[in-house]
mmCIF file of C-alpha atoms in Angstrom:
data_model
loop_
_atom_site.group_PDB
_atom_site.id
_atom_site.type_symbol
_atom_site.label_atom_id
_atom_site.label_comp_id
_atom_site.label_asym_id
_atom_site.label_seq_id
_atom_site.Cartn_x
_atom_site.Cartn_y
_atom_site.Cartn_z
ATOM 1 C CA UNK A 16 101.270 59.457 110.173
ATOM 2 C CA UNK A 17 97.798 59.828 108.810
ATOM 3 C CA UNK A 18 97.036 62.409 106.350
ATOM 4 C CA UNK A 19 94.205 63.702 108.546
ATOM 5 C CA UNK A 20 96.738 64.421 111.152
ATOM 6 C CA UNK A 21 99.608 65.418 108.698
ATOM 7 C CA UNK A 22 97.812 68.101 106.719
ATOM 8 C CA UNK A 23 96.942 70.118 109.637
ATOM 9 C CA UNK A 24 100.327 69.934 111.057
ATOM 10 C CA UNK A 25 102.011 71.117 107.571
ATOM 11 C CA UNK A 26 99.498 74.039 107.680
ATOM 12 C CA UNK A 27 100.122 74.940 111.260
ATOM 13 C CA UNK A 28 103.793 74.778 110.467
ATOM 14 C CA UNK A 29 103.504 76.923 107.571
ATOM 15 C CA UNK A 30 101.634 79.474 109.619
ATOM 16 C CA UNK A 31 104.292 79.792 112.029
ATOM 17 C CA UNK A 32 107.232 79.543 109.478
ATOM 18 C CA UNK A 33 106.183 82.173 106.918
ATOM 19 C CA UNK A 34 106.458 85.257 109.498
ATOM 20 C CA UNK A 35 109.586 83.736 110.880
ATOM 21 C CA UNK A 36 110.997 83.595 107.426
ATOM 22 C CA UNK A 37 109.976 87.004 106.501
ATOM 23 C CA UNK A 38 111.319 88.415 109.772
ATOM 24 C CA UNK A 39 114.832 86.704 109.385
ATOM 25 C CA UNK A 40 114.976 87.881 105.860
ATOM 26 C CA UNK A 41 114.163 91.453 106.867
ATOM 27 C CA UNK A 42 116.421 91.284 109.837
ATOM 28 C CA UNK A 43 119.440 90.357 107.653
ATOM 29 C CA UNK A 44 118.940 93.156 105.384
ATOM 30 C CA UNK A 45 118.431 95.742 108.269
ATOM 31 C CA UNK A 46 121.586 94.483 109.893
ATOM 32 C CA UNK A 47 123.505 95.395 106.757
ATOM 33 C CA UNK A 48 121.757 98.868 106.479
ATOM 34 C CA UNK A 49 119.967 97.784 103.183
ATOM 35 C CA UNK A 50 116.599 99.613 103.543
ATOM 36 C CA UNK A 51 115.828 99.729 99.713
ATOM 37 C CA UNK A 52 113.854 96.669 98.515
ATOM 38 C CA UNK A 53 113.022 95.531 101.997
ATOM 39 C CA UNK A 54 109.258 95.172 101.343
ATOM 40 C CA UNK A 55 109.916 93.488 97.740
ATOM 41 C CA UNK A 56 112.284 90.975 99.502
ATOM 42 C CA UNK A 57 109.677 90.266 102.247
ATOM 43 C CA UNK A 58 107.009 89.522 99.762
ATOM 44 C CA UNK A 59 109.328 87.258 97.773
ATOM 45 C CA UNK A 60 110.175 85.166 100.859
ATOM 46 C CA UNK A 61 106.500 84.953 101.701
ATOM 47 C CA UNK A 62 105.695 83.676 98.268
ATOM 48 C CA UNK A 63 108.436 81.248 98.236
ATOM 49 C CA UNK A 64 107.430 79.733 101.410
ATOM 50 C CA UNK A 65 103.959 79.500 100.550
ATOM 51 C CA UNK A 66 104.711 77.863 97.327
ATOM 52 C CA UNK A 67 106.761 75.377 99.215
ATOM 53 C CA UNK A 68 103.853 74.786 101.572
ATOM 54 C CA UNK A 69 101.500 74.260 98.738
ATOM 55 C CA UNK A 70 103.873 71.659 97.234
ATOM 56 C CA UNK A 71 104.086 69.781 100.505
ATOM 57 C CA UNK A 72 100.318 69.753 100.749
ATOM 58 C CA UNK A 73 100.143 68.581 97.184
ATOM 59 C CA UNK A 74 102.637 65.729 97.926
ATOM 60 C CA UNK A 75 100.511 64.681 101.102
ATOM 61 C CA UNK A 76 97.370 64.767 98.883
ATOM 62 C CA UNK A 77 99.022 62.520 96.280
ATOM 63 C CA UNK A 78 100.202 59.991 98.775
ATOM 64 C CA UNK A 79 96.632 59.502 99.924
#
């Protein structure tokens, strides 16, 4: 697949996945009744997902 097509697909996937990952992480904590640290965990999940997306985009850029 061309990098012209791949990069927008990765970015679009990340835009969909980051809120989903944060929601799943927050939902798991809420189901266990753990309210403390919920915002901190959501920020950590969002940062980790964003870092993984940047690494993927970097790998795609290096392949070019």
